[in-house]
Amino acid sequence: MRKSCIAVFKSVVCLTFLILYSTTIWAEEKKNKTFDTFTLYWENDLFAETDRDYTNGFKFTWSTPYLSKQEESRLPRWSYSVLNRLPLLKNPRSSRAISIALGQDIFTPEDTETEELIEDQRPYAGHLYLAFGFHSKKGNRKDTLEIGFGVVGPPSLAEQTQNLVHDIIGIDLAKGWDNQIKTEPTLEVICESKWRLLHSELNRGFECDFIPHLGGGVGNVAIYANAGAELRFGWNLPENFGSCPIRPGCETATAFGTPKETPFHRSRFSIHLFTGVDGRAVLHNIFLDGNTFKDSHSVDKENFVADVMAGFAISYGRYKFSYSYVYRTKEYKTQDDPQVFGSVQFSLSY
């Protein structure tokens, strides 16, 4: 299992850098770019040598830099009519950015060896989604409003994706996908605010800071409120709002600054450690409660869930890499054990 995990990790790293290199070459031929940052997120429980619950997540994000002056900004013209009306984001004196994300999440029960429905384990489920993020930054505060559209059930292609990956790395296929939750379109509206506080410059370029966050979401995917914080320590901390696992509203890729504020040829090498926590009060979770408008498999969820993470991040110029290990408390009453998974992020600004 460990060798397979390492092989998958190496393959993803190589493929990602090939994509990013190709994107860089293409981007150098473009002028007046609107979107200038590409980010790949990958999460999998293979890093913890398990294959259950939240078993895989992919997310690709394309985002703009933060710019404050509309006449200098490269944001699409339509975006200003939206940004100027959104709560938390309509201050024209703030620096604003937008992002587009395509993602997929996959969930399975603990026992994937049987074709029968396992009533006391979580449902098979997948979610394929497209999300539009609107971001505003002023001083030490960043606000995000994200609107997501997607689908759960067989059209999410979760079964096909998992089978493909398992075929590649030589793992037995999950046999119970006929019991997955049914097809349902999804809509999410998520907001989250972050503050970069207690920034301290220590000796020889070492720095530390503290980044609390507060947010929530509504929609037929989930209804929740969340709060948490991240603590960072390292050399030449980037002037962004931290790292996080795949989470709606937690967009970090747009926080590279503007080309004028942070020209790539002057960008500093940065390396730091981070640890963080996010707690959620959950009223609804379609991946545990089942379909909204149809009868489907469901389990009794926990109303309070927490993620605790620790990891490291490296950035230089236009590139950023981070890895974190995430511990998630039990999400439903009959879950045997909490979950652990790895979270990887590659970013390129061009």
Coordinates of C-alpha atoms in Angstrom, one line a residue:
M1 CA 0.0 0.0 0.0
R2 CA 2.8 2.4 1.0
K3 CA 4.7 1.8 -2.3
S4 CA 1.5 2.3 -4.3
C5 CA 0.9 5.6 -2.5
I6 CA 4.4 6.8 -3.2
A7 CA 4.1 5.8 -6.9
V8 CA 0.8 7.7 -7.2
F9 CA 2.3 10.8 -5.5
K10 CA 5.3 10.8 -7.8
S11 CA 3.1 10.5 -10.9
V12 CA 0.8 13.3 -9.8
V13 CA 3.8 15.5 -9.0
C14 CA 5.4 14.9 -12.4
L15 CA 2.1 15.4 -14.3
T16 CA 1.4 18.6 -12.3
F17 CA 4.7 20.2 -13.1
L18 CA 4.3 19.3 -16.8
I19 CA 1.0 21.0 -16.8
L20 CA 2.3 24.0 -15.0
Y21 CA 5.4 24.3 -17.2
S22 CA 3.2 24.1 -20.4
T23 CA 0.9 26.8 -18.9
T24 CA 3.8 29.0 -18.2
I25 CA 5.1 28.8 -21.8
W26 CA 1.6 29.6 -23.1
A27 CA 1.1 32.5 -20.6
E28 CA 4.4 34.2 -21.6
E29 CA 3.0 34.7 -25.0
K30 CA -0.1 36.5 -23.6
K31 CA -0.4 40.1 -22.6
N32 CA -2.9 41.8 -20.3
K33 CA -3.8 38.5 -18.7
T34 CA -7.0 38.3 -16.6
F35 CA -6.3 35.0 -14.8
D36 CA -2.7 34.5 -13.8
T37 CA -2.6 31.8 -11.1
F38 CA -3.3 28.0 -11.6
T39 CA -3.6 25.8 -8.5
L40 CA -4.0 22.0 -8.2
Y41 CA -5.3 20.5 -4.9
W42 CA -5.2 16.8 -4.2
E43 CA -6.3 15.0 -1.1
N44 CA -6.3 11.3 -0.5
D45 CA -6.5 8.9 2.5
L46 CA -3.8 6.7 0.9
F47 CA -1.3 8.9 2.7
A48 CA -2.7 7.4 5.9
E49 CA -2.9 3.9 4.2
T50 CA -6.7 3.7 4.4
D51 CA -9.5 3.7 1.8
R52 CA -12.7 4.9 3.5
D53 CA -15.0 7.9 4.2
Y54 CA -13.6 11.0 2.5
T55 CA -11.3 9.0 0.2
N56 CA -10.3 11.4 -2.5
G57 CA -10.6 15.0 -3.6
F58 CA -9.4 17.0 -6.6
K59 CA -9.7 20.7 -7.2
F60 CA -8.3 22.8 -10.0
T61 CA -8.5 26.6 -9.6
W62 CA -7.8 29.5 -12.0
S63 CA -7.6 32.9 -10.3
T64 CA -6.7 36.5 -10.8
P65 CA -4.4 38.7 -8.7
Y66 CA -5.7 41.2 -6.2
L67 CA -6.0 44.7 -7.7
S68 CA -7.7 47.7 -6.3
K69 CA -7.9 50.3 -9.1
Q70 CA -10.5 49.4 -11.6
E71 CA -8.7 51.2 -14.4
E72 CA -5.6 49.2 -13.9
S73 CA -7.4 45.9 -13.1
R74 CA -7.6 43.0 -15.5
L75 CA -10.7 41.6 -14.0
P76 CA -13.5 40.9 -16.4
R77 CA -15.8 43.9 -16.8
W78 CA -18.9 41.9 -15.7
S79 CA -17.2 41.1 -12.4
Y80 CA -17.4 44.6 -11.1
S81 CA -21.2 44.8 -11.4
V82 CA -21.2 41.6 -9.2
L83 CA -18.5 42.7 -6.8
N84 CA -20.0 46.1 -6.2
R85 CA -23.2 44.5 -5.0
L86 CA -22.0 41.6 -2.9
P87 CA -22.0 41.9 0.9
L88 CA -18.5 42.1 2.4
L89 CA -16.9 42.7 -1.0
K90 CA -18.5 45.9 -2.4
N91 CA -15.9 48.3 -0.9
P92 CA -14.3 49.8 -4.0
R93 CA -11.2 50.8 -2.0
S94 CA -10.3 47.1 -1.3
S95 CA -8.2 44.9 -3.5
R96 CA -10.4 42.3 -5.2
A97 CA -10.0 39.1 -7.1
I98 CA -12.0 36.3 -8.6
S99 CA -11.5 32.6 -9.1
I100 CA -13.0 29.7 -10.9
A101 CA -12.7 26.1 -9.5
L102 CA -13.5 22.7 -10.9
G103 CA -13.5 19.9 -8.3
Q104 CA -14.6 16.4 -7.4
D105 CA -15.0 14.7 -4.0
I106 CA -15.4 11.0 -3.4
F107 CA -16.8 9.3 -0.3
T108 CA -17.1 5.5 0.5
P109 CA -18.0 3.4 3.5
E110 CA -15.4 1.6 5.5
D111 CA -16.3 -1.8 4.0
T112 CA -15.9 -1.7 0.3
E113 CA -15.8 -5.4 -0.2
T114 CA -19.5 -6.1 -0.3
E115 CA -22.1 -5.2 -2.9
E116 CA -24.8 -5.1 -0.2
L117 CA -26.0 -1.9 1.4
I118 CA -24.3 -1.3 4.8
E119 CA -26.8 0.6 6.8
D120 CA -24.6 1.7 9.7
Q121 CA -21.8 3.0 7.4
R122 CA -21.8 6.2 5.3
P123 CA -23.3 6.1 1.8
Y124 CA -21.2 5.9 -1.3
A125 CA -21.3 9.4 -2.8
G126 CA -19.5 11.7 -5.2
H127 CA -19.7 15.4 -6.0
L128 CA -18.6 17.1 -9.2
Y129 CA -18.8 20.9 -9.0
L130 CA -17.9 24.2 -10.6
A131 CA -17.4 27.2 -8.2
F132 CA -17.0 30.9 -8.7
G133 CA -15.2 32.8 -5.9
F134 CA -15.2 36.5 -5.3
H135 CA -12.5 37.8 -3.0
S136 CA -11.8 41.1 -1.3
K137 CA -8.7 42.1 0.7
K138 CA -8.1 45.2 2.7
G139 CA -5.3 45.5 5.3
N140 CA -5.1 42.4 7.3
R141 CA -8.5 41.1 6.3
K142 CA -9.7 38.9 3.5
D143 CA -13.3 38.1 2.6
T144 CA -14.5 35.4 0.3
L145 CA -17.9 34.7 -1.2
E146 CA -18.2 31.5 -3.2
I147 CA -21.1 30.2 -5.3
G148 CA -20.9 26.6 -6.4
F149 CA -23.0 24.5 -8.9
G150 CA -22.7 20.8 -9.2
V151 CA -24.2 17.3 -9.1
V152 CA -24.1 14.3 -6.8
G153 CA -24.9 10.8 -7.7
P154 CA -23.8 8.8 -10.8
P155 CA -23.3 11.9 -13.0
S156 CA -20.5 13.0 -10.6
L157 CA -18.3 10.2 -12.1
A158 CA -17.0 9.3 -8.7
E159 CA -17.3 5.6 -9.4
Q160 CA -15.4 5.8 -12.7
T161 CA -12.7 8.0 -11.2
Q162 CA -12.1 5.7 -8.2
N163 CA -12.1 2.6 -10.4
L164 CA -9.6 4.2 -12.8
V165 CA -7.2 5.2 -10.0
H166 CA -7.6 1.8 -8.3
D167 CA -6.8 0.0 -11.6
I168 CA -3.7 2.1 -12.1
I169 CA -2.3 1.5 -8.6
G170 CA -3.5 -2.1 -8.3
I171 CA -6.1 -1.8 -5.6
D172 CA -9.3 -3.8 -5.5
L173 CA -12.3 -2.0 -6.8
A174 CA -15.1 -0.9 -4.4
K175 CA -18.1 -3.1 -5.0
G176 CA -21.0 -1.2 -3.5
W177 CA -21.3 1.8 -5.9
D178 CA -24.8 0.7 -6.9
N179 CA -25.9 1.9 -3.4
Q180 CA -24.6 5.5 -3.9
I181 CA -26.9 8.5 -3.3
K182 CA -29.1 9.4 -6.2
T183 CA -28.6 12.1 -8.8
E184 CA -29.3 15.6 -7.6
P185 CA -28.1 19.0 -8.8
T186 CA -26.4 21.1 -6.1
L187 CA -26.1 24.7 -5.2
E188 CA -23.9 26.2 -2.5
V189 CA -23.3 29.7 -1.2
I190 CA -20.3 30.0 1.2
C191 CA -18.7 33.0 2.8
E192 CA -15.6 33.1 4.9
S193 CA -13.5 35.9 6.5
K194 CA -9.8 35.7 7.5
W195 CA -7.6 38.0 9.5
R196 CA -3.8 38.0 9.5
L197 CA -2.9 39.0 13.1
L198 CA 0.0 39.1 15.5
H199 CA 2.6 39.2 12.7
S200 CA 6.0 39.3 14.3
E201 CA 9.4 39.6 12.6
L202 CA 12.0 37.6 14.5
N203 CA 15.7 37.3 13.9
R204 CA 17.4 36.5 10.5
G205 CA 14.2 36.7 8.4
F206 CA 12.1 34.3 10.6
E207 CA 8.5 35.4 11.2
C208 CA 5.3 34.1 12.7
D209 CA 1.7 35.1 12.4
F210 CA -1.8 34.0 13.5
I211 CA -4.7 33.7 11.0
P212 CA -8.2 33.2 12.5
H213 CA -11.2 32.6 10.2
L214 CA -15.0 32.6 10.5
G215 CA -17.6 31.5 8.0
G216 CA -20.5 29.4 7.0
G217 CA -22.4 27.9 4.1
V218 CA -26.0 27.2 2.9
G219 CA -27.3 25.0 0.2
N220 CA -28.5 21.4 -0.4
V221 CA -24.9 20.1 -0.1
A222 CA -24.3 21.4 3.4
I223 CA -25.6 23.9 5.9
Y224 CA -23.0 24.8 8.6
A225 CA -21.1 27.5 10.5
N226 CA -17.3 27.2 11.0
A227 CA -14.5 28.9 12.8
G228 CA -10.8 28.2 13.4
A229 CA -7.3 29.5 13.1
E230 CA -3.9 28.8 11.6
L231 CA -0.5 29.5 13.2
R232 CA 2.5 29.9 11.0
F233 CA 6.3 30.1 11.7
G234 CA 9.1 30.2 9.1
W235 CA 11.5 32.1 7.0
N236 CA 10.1 35.0 4.9
L237 CA 6.4 34.2 5.5
P238 CA 4.4 34.9 2.3
E239 CA 2.0 37.8 2.6
N240 CA -1.1 35.7 2.1
F241 CA -3.8 34.1 4.3
G242 CA -2.4 30.7 4.9
S243 CA -3.0 27.2 3.6
C244 CA -5.9 24.9 4.1
P245 CA -7.4 21.6 2.9
I246 CA -10.0 21.7 0.2
R247 CA -12.8 23.6 1.8
P248 CA -15.4 25.9 0.2
G249 CA -14.5 29.5 0.8
C250 CA -10.9 28.8 1.8
E251 CA -9.3 30.1 -1.3
T252 CA -5.6 30.9 -1.0
A253 CA -4.4 30.9 -4.6
T254 CA -5.4 34.5 -5.3
A255 CA -3.3 35.8 -2.5
F256 CA 0.0 36.1 -4.4
G257 CA -0.3 39.8 -4.6
T258 CA -0.2 41.9 -7.7
P259 CA 2.7 41.9 -10.2
K260 CA 3.5 45.5 -9.2
E261 CA 3.5 44.7 -5.5
T262 CA 5.4 41.4 -5.9
P263 CA 7.4 41.2 -9.1
F264 CA 8.5 37.7 -9.7
H265 CA 12.1 38.5 -10.2
R266 CA 12.2 40.0 -6.7
S267 CA 10.1 37.4 -4.9
R268 CA 11.7 35.8 -1.9
F269 CA 12.2 32.2 -1.2
S270 CA 9.9 31.2 1.7
I271 CA 9.6 28.1 3.8
H272 CA 7.4 27.7 6.8
L273 CA 5.6 25.3 9.1
F274 CA 1.9 25.7 9.9
T275 CA -0.7 24.1 12.1
G276 CA -4.4 24.9 12.2
V277 CA -7.9 23.8 13.3
D278 CA -11.4 24.3 11.8
G279 CA -14.5 23.5 13.8
R280 CA -17.9 23.1 12.2
A281 CA -21.5 23.1 13.5
V282 CA -23.3 21.0 10.9
L283 CA -27.0 21.2 10.3
H284 CA -27.1 19.4 7.0
N285 CA -24.6 17.2 5.0
I286 CA -25.9 15.5 1.9
F287 CA -23.1 13.0 2.0
L288 CA -24.4 11.7 5.3
D289 CA -28.1 12.8 5.3
G290 CA -28.7 11.5 1.8
N291 CA -30.6 13.1 -1.0
T292 CA -32.8 16.2 -0.4
F293 CA -35.7 15.3 -2.6
K294 CA -35.5 11.5 -2.8
D295 CA -35.2 8.6 -0.5
S296 CA -31.6 7.3 -0.3
H297 CA -29.2 5.7 2.2
S298 CA -28.3 7.9 5.1
V299 CA -26.7 7.7 8.6
D300 CA -27.0 9.8 11.8
K301 CA -24.4 12.5 11.5
E302 CA -22.4 14.2 14.2
N303 CA -23.4 17.9 14.5
F304 CA -20.0 19.1 15.5
V305 CA -16.9 18.1 13.5
A306 CA -13.3 19.4 13.6
D307 CA -10.2 19.2 11.4
V308 CA -6.8 19.5 12.9
M309 CA -3.9 19.9 10.4
A310 CA -0.1 20.3 10.4
G311 CA 2.2 20.8 7.5
F312 CA 4.8 22.8 5.6
A313 CA 4.8 25.2 2.6
I314 CA 7.5 26.3 0.2
S315 CA 7.2 29.1 -2.2
Y316 CA 9.6 30.9 -4.6
G317 CA 8.6 33.5 -7.2
R318 CA 5.8 32.1 -9.1
Y319 CA 5.7 28.7 -7.5
K320 CA 4.2 27.3 -4.3
F321 CA 4.0 23.9 -2.8
S322 CA 2.4 22.8 0.5
Y323 CA 1.6 19.5 2.2
S324 CA -0.4 18.9 5.3
Y325 CA -1.7 16.0 7.3
V326 CA -5.3 16.4 8.4
Y327 CA -7.0 14.7 11.3
R328 CA -10.8 14.8 11.1
T329 CA -13.1 13.8 14.0
K330 CA -15.9 11.3 13.5
E331 CA -18.6 12.6 11.1
Y332 CA -21.4 10.2 12.0
K333 CA -22.5 8.3 15.0
T334 CA -21.6 4.7 13.9
Q335 CA -18.2 5.7 12.4
D336 CA -15.6 3.4 14.0
D337 CA -12.6 5.7 13.9
P338 CA -11.7 9.3 13.1
Q339 CA -10.1 9.9 9.7
V340 CA -6.7 11.0 8.6
F341 CA -5.7 12.1 5.1
G342 CA -3.0 14.0 3.2
S343 CA -3.5 17.3 1.4
V344 CA -1.2 18.6 -1.4
Q345 CA -1.3 21.9 -3.2
F346 CA 0.7 23.1 -6.2
S347 CA 0.4 26.7 -7.4
L348 CA 1.9 28.6 -10.3
S349 CA 1.5 32.4 -11.0
Y350 CA 2.5 33.5 -14.4

